[in-house]
Amino acid sequence: MASERVELFFDPVLGKFDFKKVERKAGKAGKKAGEGFSEGFSKSAKRGAAAVAVAFAAIGVALKSAVSASAEVEQIQVRLAGLTGSAEAAGLVLRDLRKFAAETPFQLTDLANASAKLISFGVSAADVKDRLTEIGDVAAGSGSDLGELARIYGQVGAAGRLTGERLLQLEERAIPIGPAIAKTMGVAVSAVRPLIRAGKVTNDVFTEAFRSLSGEGGSFANALVTQSKTLSGIFSTLKDNVFEFGVSLGDAFAPALVEAGKSLIGVFQVLS
């Protein structure tokens, strides 16, 4: 801030300094300096208050997101527990899904939905992770929707054999299951459809052929790894890791929030 200069005025007539004039000048300078200080302090205070408000708003948004993430994981576990019939089995499946989501381009919600489909079609909880890895490779390599592919896979298992309709659904998604079946059964590709119509392509044959698509030398071998290294894959994985951090943060606040919620419910019940 610029300083104010106060001059001494000498009156040659009176032969002395005019201290009253000096006093008036000093008074004006002091008043101006005080006003400048007050204005600067006011602006600084406003900036500080705005910064605090922004900080509290950011904390509020982060806390809300963390609680939502924690609640979402809790709902997934409840759903899986209902499907598996065991809270322990559901916990193990969820642990694998969270790890899988943090390492691949797939989101936890998508993996949970696909897992639920597989379990509902009879895939055991212990096998879900392996089946998801195979289906995930094929989905990533062909650009197919993970949930839709899990449904088709589960339907074949439930039927006990591959049908012409399921074959067509897979072919529409650019998945070369026909040649894979031919190789598995040791027949020509042209013989696959007649075998399907005759009910000869069992679920065991289909499962082996499907697994070969993501196995060594398969059309979609390591597709998940490749996809995770792309720009979209990296950002998807980053999103999952941020989500996991939110879950951890939300879990820390959850007990207190639950108790607060119960207390509020009690208050409103009394008031009503």
mmCIF file of C-alpha atoms in Angstrom:
data_model
loop_
_atom_site.group_PDB
_atom_site.id
_atom_site.type_symbol
_atom_site.label_atom_id
_atom_site.label_comp_id
_atom_site.label_asym_id
_atom_site.label_seq_id
_atom_site.Cartn_x
_atom_site.Cartn_y
_atom_site.Cartn_z
ATOM 1 C CA MET A 1 0.000 0.000 0.000
ATOM 2 C CA ALA A 2 1.416 3.452 -0.936
ATOM 3 C CA SER A 3 2.493 5.675 2.006
ATOM 4 C CA GLU A 4 1.105 9.196 2.528
ATOM 5 C CA ARG A 5 3.658 12.072 2.735
ATOM 6 C CA VAL A 6 3.075 14.803 5.354
ATOM 7 C CA GLU A 7 4.966 18.113 4.829
ATOM 8 C CA LEU A 8 5.999 20.737 7.403
ATOM 9 C CA PHE A 9 4.803 24.270 6.466
ATOM 10 C CA PHE A 10 6.893 27.347 7.534
ATOM 11 C CA ASP A 11 5.075 30.707 7.639
ATOM 12 C CA PRO A 12 7.643 33.413 6.701
ATOM 13 C CA VAL A 13 5.366 36.208 7.955
ATOM 14 C CA LEU A 14 4.992 34.797 11.421
ATOM 15 C CA GLY A 15 8.463 33.295 11.314
ATOM 16 C CA LYS A 16 7.355 29.933 12.599
ATOM 17 C CA PHE A 17 6.021 26.589 11.501
ATOM 18 C CA ASP A 18 2.266 26.289 10.868
ATOM 19 C CA PHE A 19 1.592 23.243 13.035
ATOM 20 C CA LYS A 20 -2.175 23.526 12.581
ATOM 21 C CA LYS A 21 -1.751 23.046 8.837
ATOM 22 C CA VAL A 22 0.550 20.129 9.501
ATOM 23 C CA GLU A 23 -2.066 18.710 11.878
ATOM 24 C CA ARG A 24 -4.815 19.018 9.243
ATOM 25 C CA LYS A 25 -2.640 17.302 6.640
ATOM 26 C CA ALA A 26 -1.707 14.544 9.064
ATOM 27 C CA GLY A 27 -5.349 14.044 9.991
ATOM 28 C CA LYS A 28 -6.350 13.618 6.383
ATOM 29 C CA ALA A 29 -3.483 11.196 5.757
ATOM 30 C CA GLY A 30 -4.389 9.164 8.843
ATOM 31 C CA LYS A 31 -8.040 9.012 7.839
ATOM 32 C CA LYS A 32 -7.143 7.881 4.324
ATOM 33 C CA ALA A 33 -4.743 5.240 5.650
ATOM 34 C CA GLY A 34 -7.406 3.980 8.076
ATOM 35 C CA GLU A 35 -9.965 3.721 5.313
ATOM 36 C CA GLY A 36 -7.461 1.819 3.165
ATOM 37 C CA PHE A 37 -6.706 -0.600 5.970
ATOM 38 C CA SER A 38 -10.408 -1.135 6.693
ATOM 39 C CA GLU A 39 -11.185 -1.778 3.026
ATOM 40 C CA GLY A 40 -8.252 -4.197 2.672
ATOM 41 C CA PHE A 41 -9.220 -6.061 5.819
ATOM 42 C CA SER A 42 -12.832 -6.310 4.639
ATOM 43 C CA LYS A 43 -11.798 -7.741 1.276
ATOM 44 C CA SER A 44 -9.431 -10.234 2.936
ATOM 45 C CA ALA A 45 -12.150 -11.312 5.355
ATOM 46 C CA LYS A 46 -14.615 -11.844 2.517
ATOM 47 C CA ARG A 47 -12.076 -13.878 0.556
ATOM 48 C CA GLY A 48 -11.319 -15.960 3.642
ATOM 49 C CA ALA A 49 -15.000 -16.591 4.322
ATOM 50 C CA ALA A 50 -15.563 -17.617 0.700
ATOM 51 C CA ALA A 51 -12.619 -20.019 0.839
ATOM 52 C CA VAL A 52 -13.951 -21.590 4.048
ATOM 53 C CA ALA A 53 -17.422 -21.925 2.505
ATOM 54 C CA VAL A 54 -15.978 -23.632 -0.574
ATOM 55 C CA ALA A 55 -13.915 -25.968 1.605
ATOM 56 C CA PHE A 56 -16.932 -26.972 3.694
ATOM 57 C CA ALA A 57 -19.023 -27.488 0.545
ATOM 58 C CA ALA A 58 -16.315 -29.730 -0.943
ATOM 59 C CA ILE A 59 -16.121 -31.731 2.296
ATOM 60 C CA GLY A 60 -19.907 -32.091 2.264
ATOM 61 C CA VAL A 61 -19.937 -33.361 -1.319
ATOM 62 C CA ALA A 62 -17.089 -35.798 -0.605
ATOM 63 C CA LEU A 63 -18.810 -37.101 2.525
ATOM 64 C CA LYS A 64 -22.111 -37.529 0.679
ATOM 65 C CA SER A 65 -20.370 -39.462 -2.118
ATOM 66 C CA ALA A 66 -18.533 -41.613 0.417
ATOM 67 C CA VAL A 67 -21.718 -42.491 2.285
ATOM 68 C CA SER A 68 -23.485 -43.281 -1.011
ATOM 69 C CA ALA A 69 -20.625 -45.578 -2.059
ATOM 70 C CA SER A 70 -20.694 -47.368 1.283
ATOM 71 C CA ALA A 71 -24.480 -47.775 1.074
ATOM 72 C CA GLU A 72 -24.206 -49.138 -2.482
ATOM 73 C CA VAL A 73 -21.718 -51.809 -1.418
ATOM 74 C CA GLU A 74 -23.960 -52.710 1.509
ATOM 75 C CA GLN A 75 -26.935 -53.166 -0.840
ATOM 76 C CA ILE A 76 -24.872 -55.365 -3.163
ATOM 77 C CA GLN A 77 -23.871 -57.581 -0.249
ATOM 78 C CA VAL A 78 -27.499 -57.908 0.880
ATOM 79 C CA ARG A 79 -28.515 -58.878 -2.653
ATOM 80 C CA LEU A 80 -25.734 -61.441 -2.973
ATOM 81 C CA ALA A 81 -26.548 -62.865 0.453
ATOM 82 C CA GLY A 82 -30.113 -63.453 -0.704
ATOM 83 C CA LEU A 83 -28.920 -65.243 -3.849
ATOM 84 C CA THR A 84 -26.243 -67.370 -2.196
ATOM 85 C CA GLY A 85 -28.161 -67.989 1.011
ATOM 86 C CA SER A 86 -25.101 -67.105 3.063
ATOM 87 C CA ALA A 87 -23.737 -63.810 4.314
ATOM 88 C CA GLU A 88 -20.271 -65.331 4.442
ATOM 89 C CA ALA A 89 -20.411 -66.534 0.822
ATOM 90 C CA ALA A 90 -21.769 -63.139 -0.245
ATOM 91 C CA GLY A 91 -18.889 -61.427 1.548
ATOM 92 C CA LEU A 92 -16.331 -63.549 -0.282
ATOM 93 C CA VAL A 93 -17.951 -62.893 -3.657
ATOM 94 C CA LEU A 94 -18.139 -59.157 -2.949
ATOM 95 C CA ARG A 95 -14.479 -59.076 -1.914
ATOM 96 C CA ASP A 96 -13.501 -60.658 -5.237
ATOM 97 C CA LEU A 97 -15.758 -58.298 -7.182
ATOM 98 C CA ARG A 98 -14.302 -55.199 -5.550
ATOM 99 C CA LYS A 99 -10.771 -56.350 -6.311
ATOM 100 C CA PHE A 100 -11.791 -57.265 -9.864
ATOM 101 C CA ALA A 101 -13.396 -53.850 -10.386
ATOM 102 C CA ALA A 102 -10.287 -52.045 -9.112
ATOM 103 C CA GLU A 103 -8.085 -53.882 -11.639
ATOM 104 C CA THR A 104 -10.284 -53.975 -14.760
ATOM 105 C CA PRO A 105 -12.352 -51.571 -16.879
ATOM 106 C CA PHE A 106 -15.618 -52.889 -15.388
ATOM 107 C CA GLN A 107 -17.525 -51.031 -12.681
ATOM 108 C CA LEU A 108 -18.531 -52.753 -9.453
ATOM 109 C CA THR A 109 -22.249 -52.347 -10.174
ATOM 110 C CA ASP A 110 -21.893 -54.035 -13.582
ATOM 111 C CA LEU A 111 -19.898 -56.889 -12.068
ATOM 112 C CA ALA A 112 -22.430 -57.317 -9.264
ATOM 113 C CA ASN A 113 -25.325 -57.476 -11.736
ATOM 114 C CA ALA A 114 -23.484 -60.004 -13.920
ATOM 115 C CA SER A 115 -22.627 -62.098 -10.863
ATOM 116 C CA ALA A 116 -26.246 -62.066 -9.724
ATOM 117 C CA LYS A 117 -27.324 -63.368 -13.133
ATOM 118 C CA LEU A 118 -24.766 -66.174 -13.053
ATOM 119 C CA ILE A 119 -25.702 -67.237 -9.529
ATOM 120 C CA SER A 120 -29.414 -67.151 -10.343
ATOM 121 C CA PHE A 121 -28.744 -69.488 -13.290
ATOM 122 C CA GLY A 122 -26.955 -71.964 -11.057
ATOM 123 C CA VAL A 123 -23.284 -70.970 -11.094
ATOM 124 C CA SER A 124 -21.847 -71.566 -7.610
ATOM 125 C CA ALA A 125 -20.571 -68.606 -5.614
ATOM 126 C CA ALA A 126 -17.104 -70.187 -5.549
ATOM 127 C CA ASP A 127 -16.964 -70.254 -9.369
ATOM 128 C CA VAL A 128 -18.296 -66.757 -10.022
ATOM 129 C CA LYS A 129 -14.885 -65.062 -10.163
ATOM 130 C CA ASP A 130 -13.470 -67.520 -12.738
ATOM 131 C CA ARG A 131 -16.597 -67.361 -14.892
ATOM 132 C CA LEU A 132 -16.605 -63.552 -14.740
ATOM 133 C CA THR A 133 -12.967 -63.452 -15.837
ATOM 134 C CA GLU A 134 -13.758 -65.599 -18.891
ATOM 135 C CA ILE A 135 -16.912 -63.673 -19.731
ATOM 136 C CA GLY A 136 -15.117 -60.380 -19.066
ATOM 137 C CA ASP A 137 -12.345 -61.211 -21.551
ATOM 138 C CA VAL A 138 -14.915 -62.066 -24.225
ATOM 139 C CA ALA A 139 -16.996 -58.972 -23.445
ATOM 140 C CA ALA A 140 -13.950 -56.677 -23.532
ATOM 141 C CA GLY A 141 -12.611 -58.231 -26.731
ATOM 142 C CA SER A 142 -15.903 -58.219 -28.613
ATOM 143 C CA GLY A 143 -17.264 -54.970 -27.226
ATOM 144 C CA SER A 144 -20.294 -56.781 -25.804
ATOM 145 C CA ASP A 145 -22.255 -55.807 -22.735
ATOM 146 C CA LEU A 146 -21.032 -57.779 -19.715
ATOM 147 C CA GLY A 147 -24.499 -58.249 -18.253
ATOM 148 C CA GLU A 148 -26.039 -59.463 -21.513
ATOM 149 C CA LEU A 149 -23.206 -61.919 -22.068
ATOM 150 C CA ALA A 150 -23.544 -63.239 -18.510
ATOM 151 C CA ARG A 151 -27.263 -63.779 -19.107
ATOM 152 C CA ILE A 152 -26.668 -65.760 -22.312
ATOM 153 C CA TYR A 153 -23.959 -67.805 -20.628
ATOM 154 C CA GLY A 154 -26.257 -68.553 -17.714
ATOM 155 C CA GLN A 155 -29.160 -69.484 -19.985
ATOM 156 C CA VAL A 156 -27.043 -72.082 -21.779
ATOM 157 C CA GLY A 157 -26.064 -73.561 -18.425
ATOM 158 C CA ALA A 158 -29.666 -73.614 -17.211
ATOM 159 C CA ALA A 159 -30.827 -75.353 -20.403
ATOM 160 C CA GLY A 160 -27.981 -77.857 -20.250
ATOM 161 C CA ARG A 161 -27.156 -77.352 -23.917
ATOM 162 C CA LEU A 162 -26.547 -74.698 -26.546
ATOM 163 C CA THR A 163 -29.574 -73.819 -28.650
ATOM 164 C CA GLY A 164 -29.780 -72.194 -32.063
ATOM 165 C CA GLU A 165 -31.159 -69.019 -30.478
ATOM 166 C CA ARG A 166 -28.231 -68.657 -28.090
ATOM 167 C CA LEU A 167 -25.776 -69.386 -30.915
ATOM 168 C CA LEU A 168 -27.329 -66.575 -32.946
ATOM 169 C CA GLN A 169 -27.177 -64.176 -29.982
ATOM 170 C CA LEU A 170 -23.470 -64.842 -29.575
ATOM 171 C CA GLU A 171 -22.774 -64.533 -33.309
ATOM 172 C CA GLU A 172 -24.639 -61.197 -33.400
ATOM 173 C CA ARG A 173 -22.143 -59.949 -30.828
ATOM 174 C CA ALA A 174 -19.178 -60.919 -33.021
ATOM 175 C CA ILE A 175 -18.240 -63.835 -30.770
ATOM 176 C CA PRO A 176 -16.841 -66.756 -32.845
ATOM 177 C CA ILE A 177 -18.358 -69.494 -30.715
ATOM 178 C CA GLY A 178 -19.096 -71.725 -33.757
ATOM 179 C CA PRO A 179 -15.444 -72.252 -34.725
ATOM 180 C CA ALA A 180 -14.549 -72.681 -31.030
ATOM 181 C CA ILE A 181 -17.150 -75.460 -30.680
ATOM 182 C CA ALA A 182 -15.944 -77.113 -33.873
ATOM 183 C CA LYS A 183 -12.385 -77.137 -32.548
ATOM 184 C CA THR A 184 -13.511 -78.462 -29.169
ATOM 185 C CA MET A 185 -15.538 -81.282 -30.714
ATOM 186 C CA GLY A 186 -13.048 -82.007 -33.487
ATOM 187 C CA VAL A 187 -15.546 -81.432 -36.297
ATOM 188 C CA ALA A 188 -15.908 -79.055 -39.234
ATOM 189 C CA VAL A 189 -17.514 -75.662 -38.601
ATOM 190 C CA SER A 190 -20.292 -76.600 -41.014
ATOM 191 C CA ALA A 191 -21.241 -79.510 -38.735
ATOM 192 C CA VAL A 192 -21.842 -77.305 -35.683
ATOM 193 C CA ARG A 193 -25.402 -76.169 -36.464
ATOM 194 C CA PRO A 194 -26.706 -79.696 -37.185
ATOM 195 C CA LEU A 195 -25.131 -80.824 -33.910
ATOM 196 C CA ILE A 196 -26.815 -77.965 -32.065
ATOM 197 C CA ARG A 197 -30.196 -78.817 -33.595
ATOM 198 C CA ALA A 198 -29.696 -82.417 -32.498
ATOM 199 C CA GLY A 199 -28.954 -81.267 -28.948
ATOM 200 C CA LYS A 200 -25.402 -82.651 -29.069
ATOM 201 C CA VAL A 201 -23.661 -79.465 -27.981
ATOM 202 C CA THR A 202 -24.005 -79.869 -24.231
ATOM 203 C CA ASN A 203 -23.274 -77.243 -21.618
ATOM 204 C CA ASP A 204 -19.935 -78.940 -20.877
ATOM 205 C CA VAL A 205 -18.937 -78.646 -24.538
ATOM 206 C CA PHE A 206 -20.121 -75.049 -24.688
ATOM 207 C CA THR A 207 -18.277 -74.134 -21.471
ATOM 208 C CA GLU A 208 -15.026 -75.615 -22.742
ATOM 209 C CA ALA A 209 -15.381 -73.886 -26.109
ATOM 210 C CA PHE A 210 -16.260 -70.563 -24.494
ATOM 211 C CA ARG A 211 -13.277 -70.840 -22.152
ATOM 212 C CA SER A 212 -10.965 -71.407 -25.104
ATOM 213 C CA LEU A 213 -11.910 -67.983 -26.489
ATOM 214 C CA SER A 214 -10.118 -66.292 -23.587
ATOM 215 C CA GLY A 215 -7.444 -68.937 -23.119
ATOM 216 C CA GLU A 216 -3.960 -68.987 -24.599
ATOM 217 C CA GLY A 217 -4.178 -68.517 -28.353
ATOM 218 C CA GLY A 218 -7.892 -67.654 -28.139
ATOM 219 C CA SER A 219 -9.539 -64.783 -29.987
ATOM 220 C CA PHE A 220 -9.933 -62.758 -26.796
ATOM 221 C CA ALA A 221 -6.935 -63.907 -24.750
ATOM 222 C CA ASN A 222 -5.899 -61.207 -22.222
ATOM 223 C CA ALA A 223 -8.503 -58.816 -23.619
ATOM 224 C CA LEU A 224 -9.185 -57.429 -20.146
ATOM 225 C CA VAL A 225 -5.516 -56.638 -19.602
ATOM 226 C CA THR A 226 -5.280 -54.957 -22.997
ATOM 227 C CA GLN A 227 -8.476 -52.973 -22.437
ATOM 228 C CA SER A 228 -7.345 -51.808 -19.007
ATOM 229 C CA LYS A 229 -4.293 -50.144 -20.588
ATOM 230 C CA THR A 230 -6.351 -47.956 -22.938
ATOM 231 C CA LEU A 231 -7.273 -44.380 -21.992
ATOM 232 C CA SER A 232 -10.888 -45.283 -21.243
ATOM 233 C CA GLY A 233 -9.760 -48.355 -19.328
ATOM 234 C CA ILE A 234 -7.331 -46.341 -17.195
ATOM 235 C CA PHE A 235 -9.980 -43.755 -16.317
ATOM 236 C CA SER A 236 -12.477 -46.511 -15.530
ATOM 237 C CA THR A 237 -9.981 -48.193 -13.214
ATOM 238 C CA LEU A 238 -9.188 -44.819 -11.626
ATOM 239 C CA LYS A 239 -12.898 -44.269 -11.031
ATOM 240 C CA ASP A 240 -13.155 -47.645 -9.300
ATOM 241 C CA ASN A 241 -10.198 -46.867 -7.046
ATOM 242 C CA VAL A 242 -11.719 -43.511 -6.089
ATOM 243 C CA PHE A 243 -14.959 -45.374 -5.380
ATOM 244 C CA GLU A 244 -13.081 -47.798 -3.125
ATOM 245 C CA PHE A 245 -11.589 -44.879 -1.200
ATOM 246 C CA GLY A 246 -15.096 -43.472 -0.817
ATOM 247 C CA VAL A 247 -16.352 -46.794 0.521
ATOM 248 C CA SER A 248 -13.603 -46.836 3.154
ATOM 249 C CA LEU A 249 -14.403 -43.275 4.167
ATOM 250 C CA GLY A 250 -18.138 -43.963 4.213
ATOM 251 C CA ASP A 251 -17.664 -47.085 6.330
ATOM 252 C CA ALA A 252 -15.862 -44.975 8.927
ATOM 253 C CA PHE A 253 -18.791 -42.549 9.232
ATOM 254 C CA ALA A 254 -21.591 -45.104 8.752
ATOM 255 C CA PRO A 255 -22.042 -46.184 12.421
ATOM 256 C CA ALA A 256 -22.415 -42.590 13.630
ATOM 257 C CA LEU A 257 -24.794 -41.732 10.790
ATOM 258 C CA VAL A 258 -26.910 -44.810 11.473
ATOM 259 C CA GLU A 259 -27.263 -43.859 15.145
ATOM 260 C CA ALA A 260 -28.076 -40.262 14.202
ATOM 261 C CA GLY A 261 -30.702 -41.500 11.756
ATOM 262 C CA LYS A 262 -32.299 -43.712 14.407
ATOM 263 C CA SER A 263 -32.427 -40.786 16.821
ATOM 264 C CA LEU A 264 -34.100 -38.552 14.240
ATOM 265 C CA ILE A 265 -36.644 -41.255 13.447
ATOM 266 C CA GLY A 266 -37.456 -41.484 17.157
ATOM 267 C CA VAL A 267 -37.890 -37.703 17.396
ATOM 268 C CA PHE A 268 -40.276 -37.544 14.440
ATOM 269 C CA GLN A 269 -42.246 -40.536 15.726
ATOM 270 C CA VAL A 270 -42.774 -38.699 19.005
ATOM 271 C CA LEU A 271 -43.775 -35.504 17.213
ATOM 272 C CA SER A 272 -46.257 -37.312 14.995
#
